[in-house]
XYZ file of C-alpha atoms in Angstrom:
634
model
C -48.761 -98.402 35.222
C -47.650 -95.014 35.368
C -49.037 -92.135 37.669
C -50.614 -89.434 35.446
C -49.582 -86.667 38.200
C -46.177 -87.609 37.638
C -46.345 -87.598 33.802
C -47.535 -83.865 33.414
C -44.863 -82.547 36.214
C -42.211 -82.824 33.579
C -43.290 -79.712 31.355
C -42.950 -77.417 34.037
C -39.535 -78.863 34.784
C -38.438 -78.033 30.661
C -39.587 -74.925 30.944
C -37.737 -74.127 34.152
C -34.864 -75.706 32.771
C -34.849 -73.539 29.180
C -35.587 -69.944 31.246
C -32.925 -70.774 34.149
C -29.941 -72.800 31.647
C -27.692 -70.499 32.162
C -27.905 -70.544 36.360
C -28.426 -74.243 36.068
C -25.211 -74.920 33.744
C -23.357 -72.272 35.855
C -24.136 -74.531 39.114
C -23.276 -77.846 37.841
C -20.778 -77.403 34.746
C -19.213 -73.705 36.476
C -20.082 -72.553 32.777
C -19.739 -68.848 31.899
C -20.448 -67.008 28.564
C -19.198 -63.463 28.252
C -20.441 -61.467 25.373
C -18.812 -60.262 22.381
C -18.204 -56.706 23.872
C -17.948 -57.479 27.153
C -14.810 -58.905 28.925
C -15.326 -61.202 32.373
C -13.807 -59.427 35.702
C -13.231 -62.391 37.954
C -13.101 -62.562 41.847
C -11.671 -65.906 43.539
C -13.571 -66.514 46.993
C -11.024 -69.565 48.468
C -8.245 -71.571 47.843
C -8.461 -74.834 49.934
C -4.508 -76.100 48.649
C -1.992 -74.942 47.200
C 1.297 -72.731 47.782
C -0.939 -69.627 46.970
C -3.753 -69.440 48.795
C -3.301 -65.405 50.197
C -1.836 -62.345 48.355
C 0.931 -61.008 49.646
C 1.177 -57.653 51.742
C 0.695 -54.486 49.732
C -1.380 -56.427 46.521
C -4.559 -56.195 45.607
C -4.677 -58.545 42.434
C -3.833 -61.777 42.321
C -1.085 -63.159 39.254
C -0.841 -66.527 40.383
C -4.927 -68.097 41.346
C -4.259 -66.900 44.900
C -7.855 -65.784 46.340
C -9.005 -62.322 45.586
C -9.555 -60.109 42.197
C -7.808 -61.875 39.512
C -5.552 -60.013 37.119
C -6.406 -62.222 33.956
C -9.725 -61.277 32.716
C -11.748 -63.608 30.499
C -12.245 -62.530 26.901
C -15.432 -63.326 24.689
C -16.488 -66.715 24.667
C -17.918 -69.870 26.663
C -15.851 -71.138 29.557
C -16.091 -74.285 32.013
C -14.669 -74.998 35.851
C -16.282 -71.177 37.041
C -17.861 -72.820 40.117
C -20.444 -70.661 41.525
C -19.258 -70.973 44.782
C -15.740 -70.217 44.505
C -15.783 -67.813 41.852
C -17.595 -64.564 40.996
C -17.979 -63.079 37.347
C -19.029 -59.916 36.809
C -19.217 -58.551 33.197
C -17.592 -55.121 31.807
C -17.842 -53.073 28.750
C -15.008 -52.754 26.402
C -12.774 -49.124 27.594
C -13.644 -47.086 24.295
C -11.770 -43.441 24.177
C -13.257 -41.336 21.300
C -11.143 -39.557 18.494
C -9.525 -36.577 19.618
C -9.300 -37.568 23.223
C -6.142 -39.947 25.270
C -7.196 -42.382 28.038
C -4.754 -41.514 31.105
C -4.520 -44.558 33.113
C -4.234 -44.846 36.926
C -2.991 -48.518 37.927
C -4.341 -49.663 41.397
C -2.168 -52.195 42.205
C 2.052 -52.583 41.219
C 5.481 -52.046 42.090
C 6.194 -48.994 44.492
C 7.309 -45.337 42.170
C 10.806 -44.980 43.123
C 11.477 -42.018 45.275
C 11.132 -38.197 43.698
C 9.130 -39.580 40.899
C 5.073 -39.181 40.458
C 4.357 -41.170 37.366
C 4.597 -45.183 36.442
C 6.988 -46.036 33.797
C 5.375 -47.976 30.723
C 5.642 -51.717 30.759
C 5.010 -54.914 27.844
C 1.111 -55.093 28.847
C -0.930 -54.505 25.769
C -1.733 -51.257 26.165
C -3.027 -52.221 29.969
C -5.126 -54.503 28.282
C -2.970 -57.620 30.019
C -3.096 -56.945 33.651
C -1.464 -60.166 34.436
C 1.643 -58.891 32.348
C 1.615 -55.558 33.884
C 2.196 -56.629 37.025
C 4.521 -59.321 36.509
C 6.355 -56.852 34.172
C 7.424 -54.782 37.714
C 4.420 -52.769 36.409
C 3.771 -49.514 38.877
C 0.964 -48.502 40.764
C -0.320 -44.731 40.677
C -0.796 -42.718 37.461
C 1.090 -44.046 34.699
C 3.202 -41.809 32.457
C 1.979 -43.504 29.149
C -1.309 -43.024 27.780
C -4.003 -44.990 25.157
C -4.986 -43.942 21.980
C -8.298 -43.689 20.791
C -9.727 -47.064 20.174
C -11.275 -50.003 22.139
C -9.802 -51.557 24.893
C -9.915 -54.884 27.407
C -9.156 -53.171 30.434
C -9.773 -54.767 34.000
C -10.988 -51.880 35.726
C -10.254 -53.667 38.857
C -6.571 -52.879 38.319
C -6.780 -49.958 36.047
C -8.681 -46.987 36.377
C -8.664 -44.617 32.914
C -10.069 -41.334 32.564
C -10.874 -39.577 29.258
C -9.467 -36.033 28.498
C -8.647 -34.151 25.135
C -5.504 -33.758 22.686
C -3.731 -30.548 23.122
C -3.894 -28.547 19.782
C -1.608 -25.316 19.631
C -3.113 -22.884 17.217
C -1.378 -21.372 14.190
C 1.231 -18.725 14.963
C 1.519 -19.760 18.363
C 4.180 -22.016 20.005
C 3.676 -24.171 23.205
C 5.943 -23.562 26.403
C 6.397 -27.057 27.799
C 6.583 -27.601 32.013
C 7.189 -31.178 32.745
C 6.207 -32.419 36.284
C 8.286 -35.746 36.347
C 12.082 -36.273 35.692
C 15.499 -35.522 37.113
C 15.842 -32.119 39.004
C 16.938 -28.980 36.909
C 20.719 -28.615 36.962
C 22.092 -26.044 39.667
C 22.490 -22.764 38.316
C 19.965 -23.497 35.351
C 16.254 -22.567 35.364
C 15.031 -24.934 32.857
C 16.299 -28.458 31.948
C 19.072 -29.494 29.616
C 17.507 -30.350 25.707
C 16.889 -33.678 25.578
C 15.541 -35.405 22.010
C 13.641 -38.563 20.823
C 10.423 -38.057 22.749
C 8.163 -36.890 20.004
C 7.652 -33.749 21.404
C 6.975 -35.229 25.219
C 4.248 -37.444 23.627
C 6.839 -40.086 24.611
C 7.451 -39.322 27.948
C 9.026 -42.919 28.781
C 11.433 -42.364 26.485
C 11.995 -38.656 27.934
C 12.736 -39.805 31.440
C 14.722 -42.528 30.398
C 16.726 -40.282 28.030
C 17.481 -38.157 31.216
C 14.702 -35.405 31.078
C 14.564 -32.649 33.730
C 11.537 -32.000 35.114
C 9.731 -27.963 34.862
C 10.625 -25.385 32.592
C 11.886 -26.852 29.071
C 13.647 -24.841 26.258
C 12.099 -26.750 23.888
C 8.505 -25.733 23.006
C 6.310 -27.463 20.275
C 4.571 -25.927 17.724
C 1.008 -25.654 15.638
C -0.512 -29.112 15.876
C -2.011 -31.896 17.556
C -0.405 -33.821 19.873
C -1.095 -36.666 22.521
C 0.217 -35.231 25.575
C -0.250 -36.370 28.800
C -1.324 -33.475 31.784
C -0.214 -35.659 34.486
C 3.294 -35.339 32.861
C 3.255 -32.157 30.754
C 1.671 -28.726 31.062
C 1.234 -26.541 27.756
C 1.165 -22.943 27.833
C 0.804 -21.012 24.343
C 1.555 -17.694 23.648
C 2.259 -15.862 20.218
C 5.138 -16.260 18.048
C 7.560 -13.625 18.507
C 7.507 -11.078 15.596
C 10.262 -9.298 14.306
C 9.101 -6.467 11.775
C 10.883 -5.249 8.875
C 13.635 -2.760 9.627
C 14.517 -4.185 12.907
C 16.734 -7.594 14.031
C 15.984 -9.293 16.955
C 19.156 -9.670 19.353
C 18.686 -13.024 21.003
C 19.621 -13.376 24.660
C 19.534 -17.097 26.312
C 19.370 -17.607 29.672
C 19.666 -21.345 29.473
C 22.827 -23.083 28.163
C 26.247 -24.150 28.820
C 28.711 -20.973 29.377
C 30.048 -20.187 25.864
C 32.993 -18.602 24.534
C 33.290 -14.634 24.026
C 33.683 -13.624 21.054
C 34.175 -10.304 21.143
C 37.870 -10.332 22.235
C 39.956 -8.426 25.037
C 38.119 -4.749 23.700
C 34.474 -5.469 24.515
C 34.627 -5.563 28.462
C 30.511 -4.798 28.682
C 29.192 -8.685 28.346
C 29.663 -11.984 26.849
C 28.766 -12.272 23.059
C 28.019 -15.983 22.349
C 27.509 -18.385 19.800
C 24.040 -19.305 19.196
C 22.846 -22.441 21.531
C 24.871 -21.056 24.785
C 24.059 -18.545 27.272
C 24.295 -14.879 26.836
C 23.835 -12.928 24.239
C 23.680 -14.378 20.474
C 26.287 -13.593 18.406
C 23.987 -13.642 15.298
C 20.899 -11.618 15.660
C 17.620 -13.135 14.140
C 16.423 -11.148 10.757
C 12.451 -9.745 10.184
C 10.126 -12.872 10.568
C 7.911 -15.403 12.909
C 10.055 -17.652 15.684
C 9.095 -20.241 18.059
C 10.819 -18.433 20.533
C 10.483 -19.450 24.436
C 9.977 -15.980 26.517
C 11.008 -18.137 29.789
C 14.632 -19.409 28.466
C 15.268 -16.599 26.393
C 14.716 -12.942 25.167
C 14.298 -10.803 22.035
C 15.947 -6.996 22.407
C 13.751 -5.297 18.883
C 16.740 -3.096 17.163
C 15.930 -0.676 14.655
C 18.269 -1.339 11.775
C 17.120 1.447 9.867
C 18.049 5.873 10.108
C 16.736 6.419 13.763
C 15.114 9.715 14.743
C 15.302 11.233 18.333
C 13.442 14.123 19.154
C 14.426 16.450 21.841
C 11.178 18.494 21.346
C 8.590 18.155 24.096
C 5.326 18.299 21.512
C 6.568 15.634 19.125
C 7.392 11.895 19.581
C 8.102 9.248 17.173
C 6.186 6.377 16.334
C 8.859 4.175 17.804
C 8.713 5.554 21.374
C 11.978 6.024 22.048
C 12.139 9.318 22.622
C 9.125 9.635 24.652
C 10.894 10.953 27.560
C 12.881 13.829 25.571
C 12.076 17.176 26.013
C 13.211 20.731 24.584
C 16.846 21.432 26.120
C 17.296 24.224 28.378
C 20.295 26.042 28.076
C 21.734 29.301 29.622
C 24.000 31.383 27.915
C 27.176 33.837 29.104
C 24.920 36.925 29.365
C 22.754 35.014 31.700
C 19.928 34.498 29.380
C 18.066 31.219 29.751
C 16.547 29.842 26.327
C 15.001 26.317 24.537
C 16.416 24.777 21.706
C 15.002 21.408 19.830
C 17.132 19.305 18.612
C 16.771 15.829 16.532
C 19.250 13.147 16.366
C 19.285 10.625 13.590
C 21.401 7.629 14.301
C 21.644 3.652 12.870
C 22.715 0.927 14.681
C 24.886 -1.918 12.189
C 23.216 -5.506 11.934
C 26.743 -6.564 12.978
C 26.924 -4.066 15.907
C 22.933 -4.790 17.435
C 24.315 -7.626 19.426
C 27.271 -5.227 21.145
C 24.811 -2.341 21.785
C 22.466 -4.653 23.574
C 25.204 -6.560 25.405
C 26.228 -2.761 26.630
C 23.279 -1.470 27.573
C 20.529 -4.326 27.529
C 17.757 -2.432 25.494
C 17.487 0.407 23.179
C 16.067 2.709 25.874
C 18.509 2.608 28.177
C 21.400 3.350 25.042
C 18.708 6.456 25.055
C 18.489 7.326 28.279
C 22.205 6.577 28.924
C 24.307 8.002 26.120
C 22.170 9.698 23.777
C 20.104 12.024 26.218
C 23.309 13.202 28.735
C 25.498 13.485 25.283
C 23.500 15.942 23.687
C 22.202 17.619 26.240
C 25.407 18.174 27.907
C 26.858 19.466 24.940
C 24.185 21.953 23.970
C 24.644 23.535 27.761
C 28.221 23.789 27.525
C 27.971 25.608 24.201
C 25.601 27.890 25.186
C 28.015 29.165 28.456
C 30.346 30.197 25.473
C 28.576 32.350 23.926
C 25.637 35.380 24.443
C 22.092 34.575 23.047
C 22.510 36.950 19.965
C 25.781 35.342 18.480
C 24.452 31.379 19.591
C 21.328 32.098 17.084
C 23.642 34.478 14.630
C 26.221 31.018 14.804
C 23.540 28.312 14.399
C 24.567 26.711 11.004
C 28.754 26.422 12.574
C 27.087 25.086 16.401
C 25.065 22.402 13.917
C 28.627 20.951 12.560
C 30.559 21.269 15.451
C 27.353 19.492 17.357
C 27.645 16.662 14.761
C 31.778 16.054 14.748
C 31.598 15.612 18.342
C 28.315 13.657 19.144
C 28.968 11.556 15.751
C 33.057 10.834 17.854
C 30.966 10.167 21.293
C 28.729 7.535 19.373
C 31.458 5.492 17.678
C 32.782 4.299 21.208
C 29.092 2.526 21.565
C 28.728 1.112 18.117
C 26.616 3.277 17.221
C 26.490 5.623 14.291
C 25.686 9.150 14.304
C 23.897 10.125 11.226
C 23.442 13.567 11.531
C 22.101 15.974 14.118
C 19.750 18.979 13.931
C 19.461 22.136 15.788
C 15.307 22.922 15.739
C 13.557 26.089 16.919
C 15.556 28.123 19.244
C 13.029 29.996 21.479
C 15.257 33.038 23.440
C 13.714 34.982 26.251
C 10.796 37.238 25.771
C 12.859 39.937 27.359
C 15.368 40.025 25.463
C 13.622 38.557 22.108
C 11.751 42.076 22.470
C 15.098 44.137 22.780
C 16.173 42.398 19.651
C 13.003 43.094 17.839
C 12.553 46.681 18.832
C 16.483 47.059 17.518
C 15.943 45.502 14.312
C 12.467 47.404 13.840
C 14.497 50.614 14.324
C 17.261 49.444 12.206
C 14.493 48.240 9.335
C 12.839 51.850 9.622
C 16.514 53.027 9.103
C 17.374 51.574 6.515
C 13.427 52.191 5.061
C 13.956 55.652 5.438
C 17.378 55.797 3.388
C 15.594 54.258 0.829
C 12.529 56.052 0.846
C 15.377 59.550 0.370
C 16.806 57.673 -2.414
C 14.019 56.483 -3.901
C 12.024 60.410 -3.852
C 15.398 61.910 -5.283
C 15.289 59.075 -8.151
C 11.761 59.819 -8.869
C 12.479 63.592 -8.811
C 14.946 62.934 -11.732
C 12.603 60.610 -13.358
C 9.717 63.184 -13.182
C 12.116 65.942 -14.916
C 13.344 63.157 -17.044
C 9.585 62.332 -17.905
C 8.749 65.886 -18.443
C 11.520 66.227 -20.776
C 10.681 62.991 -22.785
C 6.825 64.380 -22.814
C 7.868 66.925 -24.483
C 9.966 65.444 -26.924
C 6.811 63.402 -27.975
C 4.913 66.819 -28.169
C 7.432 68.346 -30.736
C 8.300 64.914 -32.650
C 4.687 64.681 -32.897
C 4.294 68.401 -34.120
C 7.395 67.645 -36.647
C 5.651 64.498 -38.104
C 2.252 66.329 -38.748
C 4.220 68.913 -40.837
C 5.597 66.386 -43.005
C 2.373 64.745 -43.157
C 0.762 67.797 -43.888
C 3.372 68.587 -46.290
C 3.000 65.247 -47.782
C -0.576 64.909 -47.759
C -0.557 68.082 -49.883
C 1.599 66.978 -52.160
C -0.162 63.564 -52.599
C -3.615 65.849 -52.875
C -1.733 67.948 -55.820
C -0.466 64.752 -57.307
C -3.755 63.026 -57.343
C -5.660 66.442 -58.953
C -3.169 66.029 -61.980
C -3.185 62.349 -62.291
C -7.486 62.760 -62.161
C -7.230 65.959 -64.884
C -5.274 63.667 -67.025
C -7.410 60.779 -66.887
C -10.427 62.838 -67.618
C -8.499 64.397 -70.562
C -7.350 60.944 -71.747
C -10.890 59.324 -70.961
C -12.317 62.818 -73.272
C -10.004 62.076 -76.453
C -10.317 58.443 -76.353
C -14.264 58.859 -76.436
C -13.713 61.718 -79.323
C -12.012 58.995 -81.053
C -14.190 56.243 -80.316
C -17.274 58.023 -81.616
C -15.461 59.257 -84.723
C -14.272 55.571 -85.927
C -18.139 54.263 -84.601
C -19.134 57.091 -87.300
C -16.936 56.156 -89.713
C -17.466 52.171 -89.508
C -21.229 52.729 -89.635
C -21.062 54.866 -92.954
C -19.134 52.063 -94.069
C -21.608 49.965 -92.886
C -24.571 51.387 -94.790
C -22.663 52.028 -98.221
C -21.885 48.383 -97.711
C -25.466 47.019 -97.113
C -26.878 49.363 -99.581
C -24.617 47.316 -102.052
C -25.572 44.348 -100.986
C -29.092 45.272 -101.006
C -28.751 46.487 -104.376
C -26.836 43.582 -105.817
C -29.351 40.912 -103.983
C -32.411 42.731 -105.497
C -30.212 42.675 -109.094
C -29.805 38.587 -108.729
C -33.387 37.910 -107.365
C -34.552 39.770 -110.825
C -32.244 38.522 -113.392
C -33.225 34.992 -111.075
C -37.305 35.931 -111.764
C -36.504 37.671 -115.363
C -38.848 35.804 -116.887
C -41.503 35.185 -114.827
C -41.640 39.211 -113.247
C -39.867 40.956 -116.060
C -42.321 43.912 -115.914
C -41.970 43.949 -112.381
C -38.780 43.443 -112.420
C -37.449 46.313 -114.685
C -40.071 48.883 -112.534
C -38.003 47.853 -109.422
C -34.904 47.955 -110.832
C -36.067 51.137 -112.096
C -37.055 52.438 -108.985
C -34.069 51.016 -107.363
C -32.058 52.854 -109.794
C -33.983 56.134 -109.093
C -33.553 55.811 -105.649
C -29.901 55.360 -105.599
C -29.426 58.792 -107.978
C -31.779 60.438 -105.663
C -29.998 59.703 -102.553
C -26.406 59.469 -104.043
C -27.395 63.144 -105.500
C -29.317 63.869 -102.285
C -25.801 63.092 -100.315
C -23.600 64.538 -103.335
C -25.831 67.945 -102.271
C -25.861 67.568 -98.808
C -22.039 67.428 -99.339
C -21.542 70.401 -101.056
C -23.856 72.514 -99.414
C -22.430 71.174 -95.852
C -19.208 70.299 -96.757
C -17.848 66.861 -95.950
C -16.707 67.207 -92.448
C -20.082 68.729 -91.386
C -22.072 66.074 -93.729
C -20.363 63.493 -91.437
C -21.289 65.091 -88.281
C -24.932 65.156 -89.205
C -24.849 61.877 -89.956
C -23.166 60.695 -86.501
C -25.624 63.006 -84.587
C -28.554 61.617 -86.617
C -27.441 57.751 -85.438
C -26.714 58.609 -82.241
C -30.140 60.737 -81.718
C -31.309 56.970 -82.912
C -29.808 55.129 -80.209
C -31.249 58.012 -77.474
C -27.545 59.271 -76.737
C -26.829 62.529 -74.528
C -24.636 64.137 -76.198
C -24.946 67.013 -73.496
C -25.347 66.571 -70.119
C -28.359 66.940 -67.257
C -25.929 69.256 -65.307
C -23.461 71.062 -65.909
C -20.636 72.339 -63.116
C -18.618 74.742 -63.255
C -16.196 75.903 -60.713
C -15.727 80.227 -59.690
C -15.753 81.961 -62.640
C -16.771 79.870 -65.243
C -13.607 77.778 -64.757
C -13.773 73.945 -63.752
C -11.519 71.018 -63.518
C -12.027 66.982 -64.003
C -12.713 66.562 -60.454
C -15.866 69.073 -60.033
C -17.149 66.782 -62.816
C -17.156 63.692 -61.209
C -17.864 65.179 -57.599
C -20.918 66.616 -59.897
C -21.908 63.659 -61.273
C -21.478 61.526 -57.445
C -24.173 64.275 -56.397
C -26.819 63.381 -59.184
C -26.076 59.569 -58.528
C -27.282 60.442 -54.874
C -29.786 62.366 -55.570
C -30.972 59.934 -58.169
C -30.457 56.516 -56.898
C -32.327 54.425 -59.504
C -30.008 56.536 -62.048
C -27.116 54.913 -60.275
C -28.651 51.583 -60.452
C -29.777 51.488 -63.640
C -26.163 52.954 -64.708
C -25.200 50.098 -62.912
């Protein structure tokens, strides 16, 4: 029979044995299980047997099960034979390095650096992620020249130590200057190393060294861009691009490079003109635009292709500088007389000839400062000693040539051209500038004066001449009224007569007009008496019947009538005659139609004598006097 203490002690043993597996399969299988994103770092207490039992002198890691920390590492996953008491397993997280950041990588434990050398070369090891490889590779210890990516990574941190840092990014316009710190020493004579290509822009610094890269100063730089470069190996400084505006060239001068070849021949004894890639000065200068020039290995001399202008004026500077330390030239002339002049010298300087000036002089200042400022200057002074103050400013225009033959002959020996050259404001003593002015004020007044004399004794002839004219005018004038008076006279005459014989005409056609109105109305009546008479006949014999008593009374009476007034005008005729019978009769119809035959007024000029023209100026009065007998005349 079984003893019930016994039976329930076996629960607490299951339980035990679920919560404490993993120590309990560890201790009698040597079972370890290393999680998916973790990697197992393992430590070897003893070795009992075996040809390997210690590490040699100098290591740290074992490669071949000797006792110590163990270069192979133990990936995800379940593993027997890990005895708890001879080895130790420690878990690590996975190496991650983020985007936009390198892993530099420090290596504990390796072969020795060679001698004059700081960095490891790279080695077959998986990215470091294979220590076991590394080492056996001839792997070496100390910071290693190559680098990991971002990304996630097996390292055994007990032989590799990584530290995070970022990418180097050179901004646009810019250019990197590149300083290696590992690599063969810099040639003698040279102060930056030989060009050496296939690196990737020293993110392949391996391949670098092994390609025979100098350490410091390189002459190639890198440009705008990312790149994954290592600051154990390579040091980045960025500067600007170097600018070359419009109207200039940029004369290149390299102090790195093999010796080239001169190419200016056996006349140019003032400096070595290269080809491009050697040292010295570039044969072909670099046009206006951006380069990824490096201002350690090599220079850029600006030259002004364009018309130049130097001032020798001490108030006025151009924009370029250049003649900032020009002033006005003294001079002193043969009398003695000490005065300023400004002058301004244009010159241009060939494309073709930038690279001589600069070989010659090394910048466009000193061709200033050397040639241009002694040249001119010089010249001016020794001008001035030939000649006096008055004649230098009377000769300006001839000094302004002879100043431009010779400077423009001077300037052709330094490839330069002379464009043209100015004399400015000449400023002479005060002394003397006050002779001068007094003498030409007197000479002025002189020569006022003369004129003044000429110009009263002209006026005094064109007075007399005026006078004379004047008087012409008076007695043309006087001339022309007598001929207008004559002819207005004349005109007056002319018109009288033509107005007397318009009245006279105007008279005898209104004589005549009333005479035929007389005539044509006796005509008139005899006619419509006749037609009376004969209509009064046909209405009778028409109404013979019906009014025959009537009839023959009126025809009677008609008859009567007619004797009577065909005797009464048969008497009137004889007793007035004819001619006065038909005056009565035009009197009697005009007294009918209310017709003046004699008029309101009557004018008469001295002596009972008038003319057509008192009329009218008679009858103009009565209209005036009278003015609703003018309008109703009108």
């Amino acid at each position: 029979m079984t003893n019930p203490i016994l039976g329930y002690l076996w629960i607490p043993l299951v339980v035990i044995c679920i919560v404490l597996y993993k120590y309990i399969l560890r201790f009698l299988f040597g079972m370890v299980i290393v999680p998916e994103d973790r990697i197992g770092l393992v430590t070897k207490k003893f070795v009992l047997i075996g040809p390997h039992r210690e590490l040699p002198d100098g290591r740290i890691i074992a490669t071949q099960g000797e006792a110590g920390f163990q270069a192979k590492t133990l990936a995800p996953g379940l593993y027997f034979g890990m005895w708890v008491w001879q080895y130790e397993v420690n878990m690590e997280q996975f190496t991650i390095i983020p985007e936009g950041k390198i892993g530099l990588v420090l290596a504990k434990d390796g072969a020795e650096i060679p001698t004059g050398n700081i960095l490891g070369l790279r080695v077959d090891s998986d990215n470091y992620q294979d220590a076991e490889k590394f080492l056996n590779n001839g792997g070496q210890r100390g910071r290693q020249a190559n680098y990991i990516t971002s990304g996630s990574y097996r390292i055994n941190t007990l032989l590799f130590q990584v530290s995070i840092t970022d990418m180097v990014r050179i901004q646009e316009s810019r250019v990197g200057i590149v300083t290696t710190l590992d690599g063969l020493p810099i040639e003698p004579g040279q102060i930056a190393g030989t060009m050496v290509e296939g690196h990737n822009n020293f993110q392949d610094f391996d391949r670098f060294i092994k390609n025979g890269g100098n350490r410091g100063l390189q002459p190639q730089v890198i440009l705008a861009g990312s790149y994954n470069l290592n600051p154990w190996a390579v040091q980045i400084e960025e500067i600007w691009m170097t600018e070359i505006p419009i109207g200039y060239v940029g004369v290149v001068i390299s102090y790195v490079g093999q010796d080239g070849h001169d190419l200016t021949g056996e006349e140019f004894k003032h400096g070595n003109i290269v080809e491009k890639g050697y040292k010295g000065v570039w044969l072909e200068p670099l046009g206006p635009g951006k380069y990824p020039i490096n201002k350690y290995t090599m220079k850029v001399e600006l030259v002004p292709t364009t018309n130049l202008v130097l001032n020798w004026a001490s108030a006025r500077s151009e924009a370029h500088n250049l003649d900032k330390n020009l002033s006005t030239i003294t001079v002193r002339s043969k009398d003695g007389f000490p005065f300023n002049l400004d002058v301004a010298q244009i010159i241009h300087v060939p494309t073709t000839e930038a690279p001589k000036v600069i070989a010659r002089f090394g910048n466009m200042i000193n061709l200033v400062s050397q040639v241009l400022e002694p040249t001119i200057g010089n010249y001016f002074r020794n001008s001035a000693q030939d000649s006096d103050v008055i004649a230098f400013l009377s000769t300006r225009k001839e000094r302004q040539e002879s100043a431009k033959f010779h400077i423009k002959k001077v300037l052709d020996e330094y490839n330069v051209n002379a464009v043209d050259t100015l004399i400015g404001d000449i400023v002479p003593p005060e002394s003397l500038m006050k002779t001068l002015t007094d003498r030409k004020i007197a000479e002025e007044q002189k020569i006022t004066y003369d004129t003044q004399k000429k110009a009263q004794e002209t006026r005094q002839g064109m007075e007399k001449e005026t006078a004379i004219a004047d008087m012409q005018k008076d007695i043309v004038r006087a001339q022309q009224s007598v001929e207008i008076a004559e002819r207005t006279a004349h005109a007056t005459v002319k018109k009288s007569e033509g107005d007397a014989a318009s009245v006279k005409l105007a008279v005898s056609a209104e004589a005549e007009a009333t005479k035929m109105r007389a005539h044509a109305e006796a005509e008139a009546t005899k006619a419509r008496a006749q037609a009376d008479s004969e209509a009064i006949k046909l209405k009778a014999s028409a109404q013979a019947e019906q009014i025959a008593v009537t009839g023959n009374a009126e025809a009677e009476k008609i008859l009567a009538v007619g004797k009577s007034t065909a005797e009464a005008y048969e008497l009137a005729v004889k007793a007035l005659g004819g001619e006065n019978f038909t005056r009565y009769k035009i009197t009697e119809e005009l007294s009918k139609g209310h017709i003046k035959l004699i008029p309101d007024v009557l004018i008469g000029g001295a002596n009972g004598n008038g003319n057509a023209m008192d009329g009218l100026l008679g009858l103009k009065l009565m209209e005036m006097m009278d003015p609703k007998k003018g309008e109703a005349k009108a």
